[in-house]
PDB file of C-alpha atoms in Angstrom:
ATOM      1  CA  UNK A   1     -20.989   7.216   0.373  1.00  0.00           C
ATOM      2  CA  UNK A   2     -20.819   4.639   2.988  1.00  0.00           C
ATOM      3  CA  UNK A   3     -23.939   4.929   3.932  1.00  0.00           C
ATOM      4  CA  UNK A   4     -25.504   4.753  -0.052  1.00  0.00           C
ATOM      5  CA  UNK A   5     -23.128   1.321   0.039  1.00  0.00           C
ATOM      6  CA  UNK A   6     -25.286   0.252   2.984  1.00  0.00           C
ATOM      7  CA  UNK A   7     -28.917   1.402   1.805  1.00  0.00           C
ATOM      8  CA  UNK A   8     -28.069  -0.351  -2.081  1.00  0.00           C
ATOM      9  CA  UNK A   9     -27.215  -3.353  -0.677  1.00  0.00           C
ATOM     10  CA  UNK A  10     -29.687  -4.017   1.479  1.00  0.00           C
ATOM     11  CA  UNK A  11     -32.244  -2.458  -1.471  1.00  0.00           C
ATOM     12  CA  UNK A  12     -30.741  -4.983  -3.680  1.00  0.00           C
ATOM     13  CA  UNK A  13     -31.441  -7.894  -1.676  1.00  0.00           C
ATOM     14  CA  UNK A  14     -34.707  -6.841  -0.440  1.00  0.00           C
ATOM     15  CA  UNK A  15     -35.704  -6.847  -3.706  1.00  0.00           C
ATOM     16  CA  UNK A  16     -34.048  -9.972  -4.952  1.00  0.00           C
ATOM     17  CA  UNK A  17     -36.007 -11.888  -1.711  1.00  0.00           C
ATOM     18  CA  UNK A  18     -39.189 -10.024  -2.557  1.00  0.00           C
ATOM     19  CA  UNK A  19     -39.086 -11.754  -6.162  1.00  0.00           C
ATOM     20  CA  UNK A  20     -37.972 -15.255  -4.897  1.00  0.00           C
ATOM     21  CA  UNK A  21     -40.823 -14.776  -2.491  1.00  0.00           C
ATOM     22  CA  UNK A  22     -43.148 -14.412  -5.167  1.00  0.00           C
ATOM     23  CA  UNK A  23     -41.745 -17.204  -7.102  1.00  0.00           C
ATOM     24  CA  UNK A  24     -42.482 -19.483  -4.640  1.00  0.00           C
ATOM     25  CA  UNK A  25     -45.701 -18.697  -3.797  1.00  0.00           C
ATOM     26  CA  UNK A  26     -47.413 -17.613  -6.899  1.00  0.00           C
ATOM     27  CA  UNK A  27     -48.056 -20.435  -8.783  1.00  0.00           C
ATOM     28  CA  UNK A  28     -47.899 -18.962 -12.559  1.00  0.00           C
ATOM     29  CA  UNK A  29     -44.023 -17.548 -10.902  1.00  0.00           C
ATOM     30  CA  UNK A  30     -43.493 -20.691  -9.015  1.00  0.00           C
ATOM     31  CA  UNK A  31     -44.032 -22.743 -13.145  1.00  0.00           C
ATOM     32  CA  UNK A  32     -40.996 -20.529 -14.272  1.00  0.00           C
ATOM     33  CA  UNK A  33     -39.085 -20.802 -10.797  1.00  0.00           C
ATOM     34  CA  UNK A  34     -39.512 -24.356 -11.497  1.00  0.00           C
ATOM     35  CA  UNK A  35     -36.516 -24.220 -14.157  1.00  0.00           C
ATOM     36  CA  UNK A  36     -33.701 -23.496 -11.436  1.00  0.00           C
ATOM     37  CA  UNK A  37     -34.982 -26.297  -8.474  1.00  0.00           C
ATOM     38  CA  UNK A  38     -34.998 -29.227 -11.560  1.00  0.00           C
ATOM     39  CA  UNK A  39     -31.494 -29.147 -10.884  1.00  0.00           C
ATOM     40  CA  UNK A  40     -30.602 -32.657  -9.851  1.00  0.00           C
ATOM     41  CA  UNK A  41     -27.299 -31.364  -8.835  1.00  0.00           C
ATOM     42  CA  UNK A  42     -26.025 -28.475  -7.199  1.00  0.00           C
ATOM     43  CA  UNK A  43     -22.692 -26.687  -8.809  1.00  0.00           C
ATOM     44  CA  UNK A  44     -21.827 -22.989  -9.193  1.00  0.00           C
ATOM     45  CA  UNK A  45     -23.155 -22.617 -12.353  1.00  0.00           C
ATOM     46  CA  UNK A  46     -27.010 -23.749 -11.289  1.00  0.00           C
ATOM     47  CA  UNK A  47     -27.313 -19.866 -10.444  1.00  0.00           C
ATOM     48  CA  UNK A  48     -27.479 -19.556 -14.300  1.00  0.00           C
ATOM     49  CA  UNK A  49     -30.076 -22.334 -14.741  1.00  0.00           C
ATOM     50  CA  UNK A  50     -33.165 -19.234 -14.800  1.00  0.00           C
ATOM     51  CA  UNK A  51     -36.243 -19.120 -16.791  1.00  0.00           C
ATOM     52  CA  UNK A  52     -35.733 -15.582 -18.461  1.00  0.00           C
ATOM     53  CA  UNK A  53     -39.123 -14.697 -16.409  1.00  0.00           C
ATOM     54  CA  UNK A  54     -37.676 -15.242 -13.475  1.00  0.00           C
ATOM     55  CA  UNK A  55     -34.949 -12.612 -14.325  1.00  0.00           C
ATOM     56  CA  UNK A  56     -37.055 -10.131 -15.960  1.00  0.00           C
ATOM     57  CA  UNK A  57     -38.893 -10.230 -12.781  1.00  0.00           C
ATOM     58  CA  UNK A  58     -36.139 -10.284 -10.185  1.00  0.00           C
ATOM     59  CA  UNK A  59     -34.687  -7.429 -12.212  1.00  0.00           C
ATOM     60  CA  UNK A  60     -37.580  -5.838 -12.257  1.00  0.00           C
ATOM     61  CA  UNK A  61     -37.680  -5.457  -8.475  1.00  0.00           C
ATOM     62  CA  UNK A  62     -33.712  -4.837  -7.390  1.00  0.00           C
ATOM     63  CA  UNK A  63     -34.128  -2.322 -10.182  1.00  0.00           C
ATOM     64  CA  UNK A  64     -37.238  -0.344  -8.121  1.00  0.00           C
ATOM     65  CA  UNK A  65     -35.618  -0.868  -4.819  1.00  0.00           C
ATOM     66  CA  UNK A  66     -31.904   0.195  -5.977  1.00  0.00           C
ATOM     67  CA  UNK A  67     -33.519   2.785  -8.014  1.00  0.00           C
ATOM     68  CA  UNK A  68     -35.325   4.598  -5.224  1.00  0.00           C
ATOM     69  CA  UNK A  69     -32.439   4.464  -2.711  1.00  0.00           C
ATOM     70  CA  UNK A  70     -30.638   5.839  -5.246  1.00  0.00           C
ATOM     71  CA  UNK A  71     -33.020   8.519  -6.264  1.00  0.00           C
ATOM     72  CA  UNK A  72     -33.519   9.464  -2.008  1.00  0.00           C
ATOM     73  CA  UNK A  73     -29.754   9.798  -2.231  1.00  0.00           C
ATOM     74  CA  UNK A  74     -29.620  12.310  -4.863  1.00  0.00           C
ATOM     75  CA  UNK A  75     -32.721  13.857  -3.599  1.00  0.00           C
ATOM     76  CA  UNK A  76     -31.220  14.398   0.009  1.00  0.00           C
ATOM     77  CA  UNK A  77     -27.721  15.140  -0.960  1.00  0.00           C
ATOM     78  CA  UNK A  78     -26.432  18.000  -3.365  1.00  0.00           C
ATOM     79  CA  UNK A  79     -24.132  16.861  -5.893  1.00  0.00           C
ATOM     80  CA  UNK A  80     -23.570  13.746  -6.862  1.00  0.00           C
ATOM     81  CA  UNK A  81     -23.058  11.083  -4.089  1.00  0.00           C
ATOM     82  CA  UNK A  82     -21.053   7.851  -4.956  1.00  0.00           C
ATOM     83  CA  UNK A  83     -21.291   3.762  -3.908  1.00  0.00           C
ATOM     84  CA  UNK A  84     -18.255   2.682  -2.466  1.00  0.00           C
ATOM     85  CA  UNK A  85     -16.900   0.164  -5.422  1.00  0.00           C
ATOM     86  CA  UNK A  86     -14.452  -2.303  -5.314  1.00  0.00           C
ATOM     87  CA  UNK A  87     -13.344  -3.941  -9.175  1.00  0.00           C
ATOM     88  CA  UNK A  88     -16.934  -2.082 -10.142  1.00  0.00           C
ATOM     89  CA  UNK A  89     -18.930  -3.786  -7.948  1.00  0.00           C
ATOM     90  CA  UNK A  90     -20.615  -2.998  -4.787  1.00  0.00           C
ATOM     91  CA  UNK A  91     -17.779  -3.345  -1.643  1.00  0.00           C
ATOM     92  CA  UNK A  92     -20.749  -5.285   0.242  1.00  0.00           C
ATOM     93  CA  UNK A  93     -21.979  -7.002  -2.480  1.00  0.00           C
ATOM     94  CA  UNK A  94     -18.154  -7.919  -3.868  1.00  0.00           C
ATOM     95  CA  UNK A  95     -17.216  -9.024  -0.039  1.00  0.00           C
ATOM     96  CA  UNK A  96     -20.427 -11.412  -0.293  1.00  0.00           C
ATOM     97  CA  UNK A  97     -19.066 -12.909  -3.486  1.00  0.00           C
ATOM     98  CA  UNK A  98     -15.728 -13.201  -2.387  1.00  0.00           C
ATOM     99  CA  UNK A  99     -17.109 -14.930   0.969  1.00  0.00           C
ATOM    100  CA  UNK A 100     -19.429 -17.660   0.347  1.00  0.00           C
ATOM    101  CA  UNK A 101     -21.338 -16.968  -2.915  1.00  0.00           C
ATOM    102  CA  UNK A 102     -20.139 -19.887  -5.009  1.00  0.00           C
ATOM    103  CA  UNK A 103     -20.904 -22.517  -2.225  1.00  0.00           C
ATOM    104  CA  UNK A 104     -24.262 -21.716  -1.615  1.00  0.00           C
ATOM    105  CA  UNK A 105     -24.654 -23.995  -4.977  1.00  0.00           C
ATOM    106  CA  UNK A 106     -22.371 -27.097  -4.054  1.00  0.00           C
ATOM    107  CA  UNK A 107     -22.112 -30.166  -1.876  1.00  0.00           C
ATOM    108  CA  UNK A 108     -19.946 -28.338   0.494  1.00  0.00           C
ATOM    109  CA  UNK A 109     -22.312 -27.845   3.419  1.00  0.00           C
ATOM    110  CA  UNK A 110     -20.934 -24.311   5.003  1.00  0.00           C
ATOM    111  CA  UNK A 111     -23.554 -23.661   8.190  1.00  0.00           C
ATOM    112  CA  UNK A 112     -22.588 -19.888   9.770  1.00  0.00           C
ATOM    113  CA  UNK A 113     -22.847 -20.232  13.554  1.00  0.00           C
ATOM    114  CA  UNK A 114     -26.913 -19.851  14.777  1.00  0.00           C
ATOM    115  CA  UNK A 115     -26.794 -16.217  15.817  1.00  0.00           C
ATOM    116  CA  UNK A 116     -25.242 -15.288  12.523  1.00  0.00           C
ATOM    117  CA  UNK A 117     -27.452 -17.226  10.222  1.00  0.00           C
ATOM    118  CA  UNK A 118     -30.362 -15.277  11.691  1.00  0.00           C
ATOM    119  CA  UNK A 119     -28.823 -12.199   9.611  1.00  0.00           C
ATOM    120  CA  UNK A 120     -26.866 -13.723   7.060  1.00  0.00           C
ATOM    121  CA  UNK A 121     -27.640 -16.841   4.653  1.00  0.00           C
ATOM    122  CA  UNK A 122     -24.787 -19.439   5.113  1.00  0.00           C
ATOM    123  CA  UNK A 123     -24.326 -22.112   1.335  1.00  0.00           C
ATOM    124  CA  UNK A 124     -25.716 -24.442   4.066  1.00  0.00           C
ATOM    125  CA  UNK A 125     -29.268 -22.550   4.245  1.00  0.00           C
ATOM    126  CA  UNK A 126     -29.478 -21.973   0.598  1.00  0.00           C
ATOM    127  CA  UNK A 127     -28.113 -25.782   0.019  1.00  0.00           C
ATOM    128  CA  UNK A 128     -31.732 -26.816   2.011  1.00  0.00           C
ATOM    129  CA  UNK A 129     -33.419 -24.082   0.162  1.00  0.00           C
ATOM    130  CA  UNK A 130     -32.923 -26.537  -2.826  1.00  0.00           C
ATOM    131  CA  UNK A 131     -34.045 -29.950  -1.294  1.00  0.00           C
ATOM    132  CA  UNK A 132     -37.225 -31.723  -2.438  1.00  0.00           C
ATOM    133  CA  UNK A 133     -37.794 -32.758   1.415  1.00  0.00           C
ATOM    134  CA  UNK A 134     -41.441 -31.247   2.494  1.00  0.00           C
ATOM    135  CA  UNK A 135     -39.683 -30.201   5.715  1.00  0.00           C
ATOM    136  CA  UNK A 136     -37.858 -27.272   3.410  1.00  0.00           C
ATOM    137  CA  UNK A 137     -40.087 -25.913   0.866  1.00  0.00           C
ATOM    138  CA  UNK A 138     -39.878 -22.740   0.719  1.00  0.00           C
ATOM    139  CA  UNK A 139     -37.641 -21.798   3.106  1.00  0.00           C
ATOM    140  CA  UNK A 140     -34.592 -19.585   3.231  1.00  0.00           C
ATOM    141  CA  UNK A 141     -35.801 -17.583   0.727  1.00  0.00           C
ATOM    142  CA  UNK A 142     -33.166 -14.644   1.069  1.00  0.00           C
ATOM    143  CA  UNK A 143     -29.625 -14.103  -0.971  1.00  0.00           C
ATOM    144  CA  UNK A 144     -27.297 -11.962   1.589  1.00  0.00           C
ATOM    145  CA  UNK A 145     -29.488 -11.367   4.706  1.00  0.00           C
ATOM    146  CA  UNK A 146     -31.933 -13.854   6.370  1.00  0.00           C
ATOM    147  CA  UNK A 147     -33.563 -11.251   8.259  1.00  0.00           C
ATOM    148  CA  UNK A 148     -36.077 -11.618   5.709  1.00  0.00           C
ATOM    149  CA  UNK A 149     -37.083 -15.119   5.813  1.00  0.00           C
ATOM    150  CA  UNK A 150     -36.696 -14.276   9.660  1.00  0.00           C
ATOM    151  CA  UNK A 151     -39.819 -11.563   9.385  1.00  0.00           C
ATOM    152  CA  UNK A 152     -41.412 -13.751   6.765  1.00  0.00           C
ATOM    153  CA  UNK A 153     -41.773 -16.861   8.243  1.00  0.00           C
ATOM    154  CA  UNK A 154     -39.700 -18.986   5.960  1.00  0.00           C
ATOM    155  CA  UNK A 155     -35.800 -19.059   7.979  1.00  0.00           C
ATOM    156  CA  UNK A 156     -34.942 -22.846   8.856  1.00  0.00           C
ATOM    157  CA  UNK A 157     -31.652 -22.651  10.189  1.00  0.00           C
ATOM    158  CA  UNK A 158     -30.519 -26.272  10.715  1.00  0.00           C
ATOM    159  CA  UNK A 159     -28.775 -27.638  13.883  1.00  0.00           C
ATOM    160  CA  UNK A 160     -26.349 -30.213  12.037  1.00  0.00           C
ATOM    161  CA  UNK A 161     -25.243 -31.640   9.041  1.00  0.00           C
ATOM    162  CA  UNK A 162     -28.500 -32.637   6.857  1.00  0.00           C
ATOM    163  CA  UNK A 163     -28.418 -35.206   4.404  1.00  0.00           C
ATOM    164  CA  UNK A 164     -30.509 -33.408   1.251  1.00  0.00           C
ATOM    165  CA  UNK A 165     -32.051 -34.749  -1.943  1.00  0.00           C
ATOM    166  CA  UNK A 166     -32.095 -31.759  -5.062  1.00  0.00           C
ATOM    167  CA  UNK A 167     -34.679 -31.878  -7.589  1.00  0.00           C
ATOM    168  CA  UNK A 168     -38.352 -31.768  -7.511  1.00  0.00           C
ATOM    169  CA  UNK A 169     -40.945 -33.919  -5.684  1.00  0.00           C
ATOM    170  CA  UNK A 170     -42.240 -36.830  -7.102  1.00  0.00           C
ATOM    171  CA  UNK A 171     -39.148 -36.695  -9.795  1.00  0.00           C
ATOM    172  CA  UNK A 172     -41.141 -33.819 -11.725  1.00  0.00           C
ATOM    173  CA  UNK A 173     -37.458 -32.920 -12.603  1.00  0.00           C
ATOM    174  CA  UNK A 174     -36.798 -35.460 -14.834  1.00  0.00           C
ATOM    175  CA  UNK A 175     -39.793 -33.725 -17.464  1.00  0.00           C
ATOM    176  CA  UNK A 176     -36.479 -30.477 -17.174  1.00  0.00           C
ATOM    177  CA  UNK A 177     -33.837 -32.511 -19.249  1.00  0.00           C
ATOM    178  CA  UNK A 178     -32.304 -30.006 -22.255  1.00  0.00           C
ATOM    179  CA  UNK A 179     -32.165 -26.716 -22.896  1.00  0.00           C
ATOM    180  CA  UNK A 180     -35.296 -26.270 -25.331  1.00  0.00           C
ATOM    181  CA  UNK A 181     -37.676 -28.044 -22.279  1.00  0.00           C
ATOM    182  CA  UNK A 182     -36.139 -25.962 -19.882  1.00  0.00           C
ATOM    183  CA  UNK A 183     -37.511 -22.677 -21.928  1.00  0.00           C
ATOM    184  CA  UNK A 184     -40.802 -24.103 -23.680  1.00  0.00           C
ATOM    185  CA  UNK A 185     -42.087 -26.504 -20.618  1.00  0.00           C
ATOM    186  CA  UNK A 186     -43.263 -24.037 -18.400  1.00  0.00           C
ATOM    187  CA  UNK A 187     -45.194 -22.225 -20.688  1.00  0.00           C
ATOM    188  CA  UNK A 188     -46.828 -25.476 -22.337  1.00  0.00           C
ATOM    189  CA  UNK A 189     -47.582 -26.748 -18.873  1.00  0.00           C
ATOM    190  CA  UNK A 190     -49.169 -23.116 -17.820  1.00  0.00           C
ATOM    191  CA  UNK A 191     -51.175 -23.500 -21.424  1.00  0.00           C
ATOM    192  CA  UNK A 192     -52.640 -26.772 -21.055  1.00  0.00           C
ATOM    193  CA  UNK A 193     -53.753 -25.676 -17.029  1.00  0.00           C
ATOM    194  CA  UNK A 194     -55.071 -22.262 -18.382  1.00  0.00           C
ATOM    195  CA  UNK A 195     -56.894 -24.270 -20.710  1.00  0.00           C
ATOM    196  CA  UNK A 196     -57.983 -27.082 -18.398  1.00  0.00           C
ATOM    197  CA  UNK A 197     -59.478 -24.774 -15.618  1.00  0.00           C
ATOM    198  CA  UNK A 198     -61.365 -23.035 -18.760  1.00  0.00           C
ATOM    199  CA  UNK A 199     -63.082 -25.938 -20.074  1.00  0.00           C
ATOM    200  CA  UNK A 200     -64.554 -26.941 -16.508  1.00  0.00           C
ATOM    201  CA  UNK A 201     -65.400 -23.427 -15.777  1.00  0.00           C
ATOM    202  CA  UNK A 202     -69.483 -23.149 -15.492  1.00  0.00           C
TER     203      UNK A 202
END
């Protein structure tokens, strides 16, 4: 049991880093992904400002990676092995909430100490994973663990307080305002570049 607590929850973030990974880097992800960095200003409920295709596709991956742990469990082991829960949650993933979750989107700049923040992403790291400075794109990718962004290129663990700007570059953000443009503007925006690249096709 403890260990299927252990495998899930690192399965669960792999998989959550693997799709934010993707988001950034693919640019018909990074149009949806778009949605959540408009955000001007940082609060706990900016986790909630998704495109729908970035959750179908984060989803889509904890769902494989969870999945298969969970099917190597049941595979391995006869009878029917349990996650340790806590209030039906994960006890990793509920200690992760209970720790540090709801700063990682505020103003109140929470660094971890260096050696720590190579394995674990402080609301400081994820607080520069949302500035429009060219210095931090795309960097500190991960949601628990920055061992990923460590093996991937993309950790910046900072050595003091930064001062950080949210949003977009070149105020792109301000195109974001409501809830209809939030849903509609990436895909008109993907439509008229689909379209664009067509016409100048030979």
């Amino acid at each position: 049991a403890i260990l299927l607590t252990l495998f899930w929850i690192v399965a669960f973030d792999a998989g959550i880093f693997v799709a934010h990974y993707l988001q950034h880097k693919l640019p018909f992800l990074w149009a949806f992904h778009k949605v959540h960095h408009s955000a001007e200003v940082l609060t706990p409920v900016t986790v909630y400002r998704m495109h729908p295709v970035d959750d179908l596709l984060t989803g889509t991956m904890v769902g494989l990676l969870t999945g298969l742990v969970g099917g190597v469990f049941r595979f391995v082991y006869v009878g029917n092995v349990e996650q340790i829960f806590f209030l039906g949650l994960n006890a990793g993933l509920f200690l992760f909430y209970l720790v540090g979750y709801n700063l990682r989107h505020s103003h109140v700049w929470l660094p971890y100490p260096r050696a720590l923040s190579h394995i674990f992403v402080s609301p400081a790291q994820h607080q520069i994973h949302h500035s429009n400075a060219a210095r931090h794109y795309d960097k500190n990718l991960g949601f628990i663990f920055a061992i990923w962004d460590w093996m991937a290129g993309t950790l910046y663990v900072p050595k003091h307080k930064e001062e950080l700007t949210f949003g977009l570059a070149d105020n792109e953000h301000l195109e974001y305002s409501g809830v209809i443009r939030l849903y509609f503007l990436p895909i008109r925006k993907l439509t008229a570049h689909y379209r664009r690249a067509r016409d100048i096709a030979p």
